[in-house]
Amino acid sequence: MSLSGRFPIDRWNFTTQSVLSVLSEADHLDLTMHQSEQLCNKGDIIFREGAVPSGIFIIKSGKVKKYKTDKGGREQIIYVANQGELIGYHAVLAEERYPDSAAALETSLLCFIPKEDFVEILQRSAPFAHRLLKALSHEFTVMANSISVFAQRTATERLAIALIVLREKYKDMNAISGQEPALDISRADLANMAGIAEENVIRLLKDFKAEGILQTTGRKIHISDITSLIKKSNYH
């Protein structure tokens, strides 16, 4: 079931999938001339906060979590990047160290592009630079939404929003059959995404299950009633 008109999912997703589409064939070839592929297993670190960037990554398949870690070692997941998205380019553009870390949420195939090739095409292609600037501007909206949720929402509302966003991330896997996607995510990652304690996530999932909003099979979550989940989010 589409979320159009029911929940503003566009305010929760980055738009870097469209960035490369504006490149000419020649520019695309030059951008990817020295690319390399890297297969990451679940939990593999792609880059760490504070490291010096040497290039950007394109997610060819799988999902990647971007997160920050506090002094106690607890993660706060700030975004889940999907197939086709670019990650790691903020630090390259700013000529700074990585402001966050990235790790594979599941087995993922990434394409690495050296920063010299990325910067060269960025300087050469006005449409590419414009599209990337537009994507960065939209990301500000996404981050502002996330900050608002953590500051103002209850645990129930945070978890509901996290599940709705994840449903959008996973739904393409079942696009042919039309079935609701299975959200394959650990309770710890779900807690770090919603910004609540893991034990609260477990309790709330049981409550949602009792209300018929979702079903679980092991760690997989199946949304049964998206309308009720949207109501739980209390997002207007």
XYZ file of N, CA and C in Angstrom:
708
model
N 0.842 -1.186 0.000
C 0.000 0.000 0.000
C 0.886 1.248 0.000
N 0.565 2.206 -0.881
C 1.344 3.427 -0.991
C 1.125 4.333 0.207
N 2.175 5.081 0.565
C 2.075 6.036 1.664
C 1.680 7.420 1.175
N 1.526 7.576 -0.123
C 1.206 8.870 -0.715
C -0.066 9.463 -0.100
N 0.065 10.682 0.412
C -1.065 11.359 1.023
C -1.369 10.902 2.434
N -0.630 9.922 2.933
C -0.894 9.351 4.259
C 0.251 9.616 5.230
N 1.468 9.632 4.695
C 2.641 9.872 5.518
C 3.707 10.499 4.613
N 4.355 11.585 5.051
C 5.322 12.302 4.192
C 6.676 11.607 4.124
N 6.720 10.439 3.501
C 7.940 9.629 3.494
C 9.096 10.329 2.799
N 8.806 11.253 1.887
C 9.874 11.970 1.187
C 10.710 12.813 2.149
N 10.147 13.144 3.296
C 10.889 13.925 4.287
C 11.860 13.077 5.100
N 11.879 11.776 4.816
C 12.724 10.865 5.587
C 13.759 10.152 4.717
N 13.731 10.411 3.415
C 14.654 9.726 2.500
C 15.514 10.722 1.742
N 16.805 10.408 1.623
C 17.698 11.208 0.801
C 17.379 10.969 -0.676
N 17.931 11.792 -1.548
C 17.602 11.692 -2.972
C 18.835 11.551 -3.855
N 19.908 10.964 -3.312
C 21.143 10.870 -4.096
C 21.069 9.831 -5.209
N 20.005 8.994 -5.229
C 19.886 8.001 -6.300
C 19.827 8.669 -7.672
N 19.301 9.897 -7.731
C 19.103 10.578 -9.016
C 20.320 11.371 -9.469
N 21.317 11.505 -8.603
C 22.443 12.390 -8.896
C 23.227 11.949 -10.127
N 23.539 10.673 -10.229
C 24.373 10.190 -11.330
C 23.641 10.190 -12.663
N 22.319 10.242 -12.627
C 21.536 10.165 -13.868
C 21.725 11.377 -14.768
N 22.224 12.488 -14.216
C 22.382 13.697 -15.032
C 23.733 13.737 -15.753
N 24.601 12.788 -15.474
C 25.926 12.776 -16.103
C 25.838 12.349 -17.560
N 26.654 12.964 -18.389
C 26.778 12.502 -19.768
C 27.489 11.156 -19.771
N 27.413 10.467 -20.884
C 28.070 9.155 -20.959
C 29.569 9.278 -20.729
N 30.168 10.330 -21.294
C 31.615 10.528 -21.149
C 31.986 10.816 -19.694
N 31.199 11.682 -19.033
C 31.488 12.020 -17.642
C 31.293 10.804 -16.735
N 30.272 10.014 -17.038
C 30.033 8.815 -16.227
C 31.184 7.827 -16.366
N 31.695 7.689 -17.576
C 32.827 6.785 -17.802
C 34.065 7.273 -17.051
N 34.294 8.593 -17.083
C 35.453 9.150 -16.379
C 35.303 9.010 -14.864
N 34.076 9.183 -14.370
C 33.835 9.061 -12.938
C 34.129 7.649 -12.444
N 33.764 6.668 -13.223
C 33.871 5.264 -12.796
C 35.124 4.563 -13.337
N 36.014 5.323 -13.960
C 37.200 4.732 -14.582
C 38.047 3.940 -13.591
N 38.189 4.464 -12.384
C 39.060 3.823 -11.393
C 38.253 3.238 -10.226
N 36.997 2.961 -10.448
C 36.160 2.442 -9.373
C 36.564 1.007 -9.009
N 36.233 0.628 -7.790
C 36.465 -0.742 -7.341
C 35.250 -1.187 -6.534
N 34.980 -2.467 -6.547
C 33.825 -2.988 -5.815
C 34.278 -3.634 -4.510
N 33.411 -3.544 -3.522
C 33.743 -4.082 -2.214
C 32.494 -4.738 -1.626
N 32.607 -6.031 -1.334
C 31.503 -6.776 -0.747
C 31.619 -6.736 0.773
N 30.564 -6.264 1.422
C 30.579 -6.131 2.881
C 29.561 -7.084 3.499
N 29.969 -7.806 4.507
C 29.041 -8.627 5.262
C 28.347 -7.775 6.319
N 27.251 -8.290 6.857
C 26.522 -7.554 7.889
C 27.469 -7.183 9.039
N 27.454 -5.914 9.406
C 28.281 -5.440 10.507
C 29.638 -4.913 10.094
N 30.059 -5.168 8.846
C 31.362 -4.669 8.396
C 31.368 -3.137 8.378
N 32.453 -2.555 8.892
C 32.602 -1.108 8.909
C 33.066 -0.628 7.537
N 32.400 0.384 7.001
C 32.766 0.951 5.709
C 33.688 2.150 5.917
N 33.336 3.016 6.833
C 34.248 4.074 7.274
C 33.876 4.469 8.694
N 34.864 5.054 9.400
C 34.654 5.424 10.797
C 34.687 6.940 10.970
N 33.914 7.406 11.923
C 33.906 8.819 12.261
C 35.327 9.269 12.620
N 35.745 10.386 12.036
C 37.062 10.931 12.312
C 38.141 10.519 11.322
N 37.837 9.525 10.475
C 38.820 9.087 9.479
C 38.863 10.071 8.306
N 39.994 10.096 7.621
C 40.159 10.976 6.459
C 39.584 10.277 5.231
N 38.662 10.907 4.512
C 38.038 10.255 3.357
C 38.977 10.190 2.160
N 38.898 9.081 1.457
C 39.708 8.935 0.242
C 38.825 8.786 -0.997
N 37.503 8.808 -0.789
C 36.593 8.685 -1.926
C 35.154 8.602 -1.461
N 34.267 8.290 -2.380
C 32.846 8.152 -2.070
C 32.406 6.723 -2.377
N 31.245 6.358 -1.874
C 30.720 5.011 -2.079
C 29.325 5.082 -2.696
N 29.058 4.186 -3.633
C 27.723 4.005 -4.191
C 27.248 2.618 -3.781
N 26.063 2.540 -3.216
C 25.532 1.248 -2.777
C 24.899 0.545 -3.969
N 25.515 -0.519 -4.411
C 24.994 -1.275 -5.559
C 23.874 -2.217 -5.129
N 23.992 -2.767 -3.933
C 22.940 -3.618 -3.371
C 23.117 -3.649 -1.863
N 22.008 -3.916 -1.155
C 22.064 -3.983 0.292
C 21.678 -2.672 0.959
N 21.960 -2.572 2.252
C 21.616 -1.406 3.048
C 22.751 -1.080 4.010
N 22.949 0.210 4.232
C 24.040 0.688 5.073
C 23.489 1.642 6.121
N 23.907 1.474 7.350
C 23.507 2.411 8.404
C 24.600 3.450 8.607
N 24.177 4.715 8.695
C 25.069 5.810 9.064
C 24.761 6.143 10.514
N 25.790 6.242 11.354
C 25.547 6.397 12.780
C 26.672 7.152 13.477
N 26.346 7.652 14.666
C 27.338 8.251 15.539
C 27.364 7.447 16.833
N 28.506 7.427 17.488
C 28.681 6.666 18.721
C 29.016 7.611 19.863
N 28.294 7.452 20.995
C 28.576 8.328 22.132
C 29.751 7.792 22.943
N 30.082 8.480 24.017
C 31.243 8.102 24.831
C 31.073 6.731 25.477
N 29.810 6.326 25.680
C 29.560 5.020 26.278
C 29.533 3.893 25.267
N 29.740 4.225 23.984
C 29.765 3.218 22.937
C 28.424 2.924 22.307
N 27.371 3.642 22.743
C 26.052 3.405 22.166
C 25.916 4.113 20.827
N 25.328 3.411 19.882
C 25.126 3.972 18.553
C 23.810 4.745 18.473
N 23.819 5.802 17.666
C 22.579 6.470 17.263
C 22.551 6.437 15.743
N 21.659 5.618 15.179
C 21.566 5.532 13.718
C 20.855 6.778 13.207
N 21.526 7.515 12.348
C 20.953 8.765 11.842
C 20.339 8.602 10.451
N 20.688 7.502 9.760
C 20.089 7.277 8.451
C 20.398 5.865 7.985
N 19.458 5.278 7.241
C 19.686 3.993 6.580
C 19.711 4.244 5.083
N 20.859 4.023 4.458
C 21.032 4.256 3.029
C 20.711 2.989 2.255
N 20.065 3.154 1.121
C 19.553 2.037 0.339
C 20.312 1.904 -0.982
N 19.942 0.896 -1.750
C 20.542 0.662 -3.067
C 20.463 1.918 -3.933
N 21.581 2.268 -4.579
C 21.626 3.413 -5.477
C 22.066 4.706 -4.835
N 22.122 4.733 -3.501
C 22.475 5.973 -2.816
C 23.986 6.142 -2.693
N 24.403 7.409 -2.583
C 25.797 7.763 -2.365
C 26.018 8.009 -0.881
N 27.145 7.561 -0.373
C 27.524 7.865 1.006
C 28.995 8.277 1.044
N 29.328 9.042 2.067
C 30.724 9.445 2.261
C 31.132 10.680 1.493
N 30.221 11.298 0.759
C 30.622 12.427 -0.075
C 30.613 13.761 0.675
N 29.905 13.829 1.816
C 29.872 15.087 2.574
C 31.283 15.486 3.009
N 32.025 14.524 3.541
C 33.376 14.808 4.023
C 34.300 15.208 2.878
N 34.115 14.593 1.708
C 34.939 14.936 0.544
C 34.653 16.367 0.115
N 33.388 16.736 0.060
C 33.014 18.093 -0.348
C 33.538 19.131 0.635
N 33.461 18.817 1.920
C 33.878 19.762 2.958
C 35.383 19.742 3.202
N 36.068 18.763 2.620
C 37.499 18.562 2.845
C 37.766 18.412 4.350
N 36.927 17.589 4.970
C 37.044 17.330 6.395
C 37.043 15.819 6.645
N 37.213 15.448 7.905
C 37.125 14.036 8.272
C 35.663 13.605 8.309
N 35.437 12.284 8.269
C 34.062 11.787 8.296
C 33.361 12.253 9.577
N 32.147 12.833 9.466
C 31.416 13.281 10.649
C 30.639 12.156 11.334
N 30.579 10.995 10.688
C 29.855 9.849 11.243
C 30.497 8.569 10.730
N 29.953 7.449 11.150
C 30.453 6.143 10.711
C 29.412 5.473 9.832
N 29.829 4.460 9.090
C 28.915 3.694 8.245
C 29.271 2.218 8.332
N 28.233 1.376 8.398
C 28.433 -0.070 8.462
C 27.294 -0.754 7.712
N 27.553 -1.958 7.217
C 26.542 -2.705 6.468
C 25.475 -3.252 7.419
N 24.206 -2.986 7.093
C 23.097 -3.560 7.861
C 22.825 -4.994 7.437
N 23.240 -5.314 6.232
C 23.081 -6.647 5.659
C 24.187 -6.821 4.627
N 24.310 -7.990 4.040
C 25.309 -8.176 2.995
C 25.092 -7.148 1.894
N 26.116 -6.351 1.606
C 25.978 -5.223 0.683
C 27.167 -5.164 -0.270
N 26.863 -4.758 -1.506
C 27.910 -4.548 -2.504
C 28.054 -3.055 -2.737
N 29.262 -2.538 -2.515
C 29.515 -1.110 -2.661
C 30.535 -0.855 -3.764
N 30.368 0.272 -4.399
C 31.315 0.720 -5.414
C 32.077 1.917 -4.845
N 33.396 1.833 -4.831
C 34.234 2.920 -4.321
C 34.792 3.740 -5.473
N 34.634 5.059 -5.386
C 35.157 5.971 -6.399
C 36.146 6.926 -5.730
N 37.400 6.981 -6.199
C 38.400 7.873 -5.585
C 37.932 9.330 -5.612
N 38.284 10.073 -4.567
C 37.789 11.446 -4.439
C 38.295 12.343 -5.574
N 39.471 12.054 -6.112
C 39.993 12.885 -7.199
C 39.075 12.817 -8.418
N 38.578 11.628 -8.742
C 37.673 11.467 -9.886
C 36.330 12.132 -9.604
N 35.846 11.985 -8.370
C 34.571 12.595 -7.989
C 34.649 14.117 -8.083
N 35.698 14.704 -7.522
C 35.845 16.163 -7.517
C 36.029 16.694 -8.934
N 36.771 15.971 -9.762
C 36.994 16.420 -11.139
C 35.675 16.519 -11.909
N 34.841 15.492 -11.803
C 33.552 15.503 -12.507
C 32.627 16.554 -11.902
N 32.691 16.749 -10.613
C 31.872 17.759 -9.947
C 32.215 19.154 -10.466
N 33.487 19.408 -10.677
C 33.921 20.710 -11.186
C 33.611 20.884 -12.666
N 33.526 19.777 -13.374
C 33.339 19.817 -14.816
C 31.883 19.843 -15.234
N 31.018 19.212 -14.459
C 29.618 19.052 -14.854
C 28.706 19.930 -13.992
N 28.177 21.004 -14.575
C 27.258 21.887 -13.848
C 25.970 21.163 -13.439
N 25.360 20.334 -14.326
C 24.149 19.613 -13.921
C 24.396 18.685 -12.727
N 25.570 18.045 -12.707
C 25.925 17.145 -11.599
C 26.055 17.935 -10.297
N 26.742 19.071 -10.356
C 26.920 19.913 -9.172
C 25.570 20.434 -8.677
N 24.705 20.833 -9.605
C 23.384 21.357 -9.241
C 22.537 20.272 -8.578
N 22.539 19.072 -9.140
C 21.737 17.989 -8.588
C 22.256 17.575 -7.197
N 23.572 17.585 -7.045
C 24.142 17.225 -5.746
C 23.805 18.285 -4.696
N 23.832 19.557 -5.094
C 23.463 20.632 -4.176
C 21.997 20.508 -3.769
N 21.146 20.151 -4.724
C 19.724 19.959 -4.433
C 19.528 18.801 -3.451
N 20.281 17.727 -3.660
C 20.200 16.568 -2.765
C 20.658 16.942 -1.355
N 21.728 17.728 -1.254
C 22.230 18.162 0.046
C 21.215 19.033 0.770
N 20.535 19.889 0.018
C 19.517 20.758 0.620
C 18.368 19.927 1.182
N 17.981 18.883 0.443
C 16.904 18.020 0.923
C 17.338 17.243 2.161
N 18.597 16.863 2.210
C 19.103 16.127 3.368
C 19.008 16.964 4.643
N 19.107 18.283 4.500
C 18.932 19.159 5.664
C 17.520 19.000 6.238
N 16.519 18.903 5.351
C 15.132 18.686 5.785
C 14.998 17.360 6.511
N 15.625 16.319 5.971
C 15.563 14.991 6.586
C 16.185 15.017 7.983
N 17.344 15.650 8.106
C 18.012 15.714 9.400
C 17.206 16.541 10.404
N 16.581 17.644 9.924
C 15.752 18.473 10.803
C 14.564 17.669 11.318
N 13.959 16.843 10.462
C 12.863 15.976 10.874
C 13.316 15.011 11.962
N 14.483 14.420 11.772
C 15.001 13.448 12.734
C 15.244 14.091 14.093
N 15.825 15.276 14.088
C 16.090 15.983 15.344
C 14.774 16.292 16.061
N 13.772 16.723 15.285
C 12.464 17.038 15.859
C 11.830 15.810 16.521
N 11.965 14.657 15.865
C 11.393 13.423 16.407
C 12.038 13.056 17.733
N 13.364 13.114 17.791
C 14.057 12.737 19.019
C 13.747 13.705 20.161
N 13.498 14.967 19.829
C 13.277 15.976 20.859
C 11.837 16.002 21.362
N 10.883 15.645 20.496
C 9.485 15.913 20.817
C 8.575 14.685 20.869
N 9.009 13.550 20.348
C 8.111 12.401 20.212
C 8.259 11.392 21.343
N 7.187 10.667 21.606
C 7.210 9.595 22.604
C 7.917 8.369 22.009
N 8.225 7.405 22.853
C 8.873 6.176 22.404
C 7.997 5.446 21.388
N 6.686 5.400 21.636
C 5.765 4.732 20.713
C 5.781 5.405 19.355
N 5.746 6.724 19.342
C 5.745 7.467 18.077
C 7.064 7.296 17.333
N 8.174 7.312 18.065
C 9.490 7.133 17.431
C 9.591 5.765 16.769
N 9.151 4.732 17.478
C 9.240 3.387 16.923
C 8.331 3.246 15.703
N 7.133 3.803 15.779
C 6.213 3.735 14.641
C 6.811 4.398 13.414
N 7.418 5.564 13.593
C 8.045 6.272 12.472
C 9.208 5.461 11.911
N 10.033 4.887 12.797
C 11.167 4.071 12.340
C 10.689 2.888 11.510
N 9.605 2.242 11.925
C 9.071 1.091 11.193
C 8.502 1.516 9.831
N 7.851 2.666 9.784
C 7.303 3.163 8.514
C 8.433 3.466 7.536
N 9.481 4.115 8.034
C 10.624 4.440 7.181
C 11.313 3.174 6.681
N 11.490 2.196 7.563
C 12.122 0.932 7.171
C 11.263 0.183 6.156
N 9.952 0.234 6.320
C 9.045 -0.411 5.355
C 9.298 0.125 3.947
N 9.523 1.423 3.844
C 9.808 2.030 2.539
C 11.145 1.533 2.000
N 12.119 1.356 2.899
C 13.448 0.890 2.481
C 13.406 -0.544 1.953
N 12.559 -1.376 2.560
C 12.536 -2.795 2.222
C 11.485 -3.165 1.184
N 10.545 -2.275 0.870
C 9.393 -2.671 0.073
C 9.742 -3.087 -1.350
N 10.807 -2.539 -1.942
C 11.158 -2.881 -3.315
C 11.538 -4.344 -3.477
N 11.932 -4.987 -2.384
C 12.308 -6.402 -2.443
C 11.104 -7.275 -2.773
N 9.891 -6.777 -2.503
C 8.679 -7.550 -2.748
C 7.765 -6.869 -3.770
N 8.352 -5.979 -4.598
C 7.539 -5.191 -5.519
C 6.789 -6.070 -6.517
N 7.392 -7.178 -6.955
C 6.750 -8.026 -7.970
C 5.540 -8.740 -7.385
N 5.686 -9.294 -6.195
C 4.595 -10.061 -5.598
C 3.525 -9.173 -4.976
N 3.890 -7.929 -4.655
C 2.936 -7.022 -4.045
C 2.729 -7.274 -2.564
N 3.510 -8.159 -1.987
C 3.377 -8.468 -0.569
C 4.074 -7.400 0.271
N 3.624 -7.291 1.514
C 4.301 -6.396 2.439
C 5.720 -6.917 2.682
N 6.697 -6.013 2.729
C 8.081 -6.461 2.917
C 8.349 -6.956 4.325
N 9.334 -7.821 4.446
C 9.794 -8.271 5.758
C 10.961 -7.385 6.169
N 10.841 -6.728 7.307
C 11.902 -5.863 7.796
C 12.891 -6.705 8.577
N 14.043 -6.956 7.983
C 15.047 -7.828 8.598
C 16.071 -6.963 9.326
N 15.788 -6.674 10.588
C 16.661 -5.777 11.350
C 16.693 -6.235 12.804
N 17.849 -6.132 13.426
C 17.977 -6.541 14.823
C 17.244 -5.551 15.724
N 16.854 -6.021 16.885
C 16.168 -5.140 17.833
C 17.116 -4.037 18.316
N 18.407 -4.355 18.388
C 19.387 -3.345 18.809
C 19.473 -2.220 17.777
N 19.535 -2.579 16.490
C 19.597 -1.557 15.441
C 18.305 -0.753 15.391
N 17.181 -1.431 15.590
C 15.896 -0.730 15.594
C 15.835 0.262 16.756
N 16.360 -0.149 17.907
C 16.409 0.742 19.068
C 17.314 1.940 18.797
N 18.457 1.691 18.161
C 19.390 2.772 17.858
C 18.841 3.713 16.794
N 17.977 3.210 15.953
C 17.348 4.043 14.931
C 16.239 4.909 15.540
N 15.464 4.322 16.453
C 14.350 5.042 17.075
C 14.804 5.902 18.254
N 16.010 5.658 18.742
C 16.518 6.439 19.866
C 15.873 6.078 21.186
N 15.547 4.790 21.356
C 14.954 4.320 22.613
C 15.675 3.048 23.049
N 15.448 2.638 24.279
C 16.127 1.457 24.813
C 15.633 0.185 24.131
N 16.537 -0.789 23.991
C 16.183 -2.034 23.316
C 15.038 -2.758 24.015
N 15.012 -2.723 25.349
C 13.933 -3.399 26.071
C 12.575 -2.735 25.791
N 12.592 -1.418 25.550
C 11.354 -0.722 25.185
C 10.887 -1.109 23.794
N 11.849 -1.315 22.890
C 11.507 -1.762 21.540
C 10.820 -3.124 21.602
N 11.379 -4.041 22.364
C 10.811 -5.390 22.498
C 9.396 -5.321 23.070
N 9.219 -4.486 24.101
C 7.893 -4.352 24.723
C 6.880 -3.740 23.751
N 7.284 -2.691 23.041
C 6.370 -2.017 22.124
C 6.015 -2.898 20.924
N 6.975 -3.680 20.456
C 6.681 -4.606 19.358
C 5.637 -5.630 19.792
N 5.737 -6.082 21.033
C 4.728 -7.011 21.552
C 3.358 -6.341 21.606
N 3.337 -5.062 22.015
C 2.074 -4.321 22.060
C 1.492 -4.160 20.655
N 2.338 -3.801 19.696
C 1.885 -3.634 18.307
C 1.364 -4.966 17.753
N 2.053 -6.034 18.125
C 1.635 -7.361 17.666
C 0.278 -7.732 18.244
N 0.061 -7.439 19.525
C -1.216 -7.738 20.180
C -2.360 -6.945 19.558
N -2.044 -5.771 19.020
C -3.057 -4.922 18.402
C -3.268 -5.258 16.925
N -2.522 -6.239 16.415
C -2.676 -6.640 15.019
C -1.984 -5.742 14.023
N -1.090 -4.887 14.489
C -0.386 -3.949 13.603
C 0.748 -4.640 12.857
N 1.361 -5.629 13.487
C 2.484 -6.326 12.862
C 2.556 -7.762 13.341
N 3.374 -8.545 12.631
C 3.692 -9.912 13.013
C 5.209 -10.059 12.983
N 5.729 -10.992 13.748
C 7.170 -11.229 13.749
C 7.464 -12.698 13.476
N 8.551 -12.916 12.739
C 9.071 -14.261 12.506
C 10.560 -14.211 12.793
N 10.954 -14.660 13.981
C 12.339 -14.468 14.388
C 12.583 -12.980 14.553
N 13.609 -12.464 13.897
C 13.888 -11.032 13.973
C 13.174 -10.237 12.881
N 12.541 -10.950 11.942
C 11.851 -10.268 10.847
C 10.505 -9.718 11.309
N 10.182 -8.528 10.826
C 8.942 -7.847 11.186
C 8.095 -7.662 9.933
N 6.842 -8.064 10.000
C 5.906 -7.914 8.890
C 4.801 -6.947 9.314
N 4.653 -5.844 8.605
C 3.608 -4.870 8.927
C 2.274 -5.400 8.398
N 1.306 -5.547 9.291
C -0.015 -6.058 8.908
C -1.014 -4.940 8.666
N -0.879 -3.839 9.382
C -1.858 -2.748 9.318
C -1.110 -1.418 9.285
N -0.751 -0.962 8.078
C 0.027 0.269 7.947
C -0.786 1.483 8.379
N -2.109 1.437 8.188
C -2.956 2.564 8.590
C -2.874 2.794 10.098
N -2.957 1.708 10.866
C -2.864 1.825 12.328
C -1.461 2.245 12.761
N -0.444 1.793 12.024
C 0.928 2.174 12.364
C 1.129 3.674 12.142
N 0.554 4.203 11.068
C 0.640 5.644 10.805
C -0.049 6.422 11.930
N -1.176 5.914 12.400
C -1.886 6.550 13.520
C -1.001 6.545 14.771
N -0.294 5.444 14.995
C 0.602 5.351 16.138
C 1.720 6.394 16.068
N 2.145 6.715 14.837
C 3.221 7.682 14.664
C 2.788 9.094 15.053
N 1.487 9.361 14.976
C 0.934 10.671 15.329
C 1.643 11.786 14.580
N 1.995 11.500 13.321
C 2.773 12.476 12.535
C 1.833 13.257 11.633
N 1.865 14.568 11.741
C 0.989 15.420 10.936
C 1.838 16.405 10.141
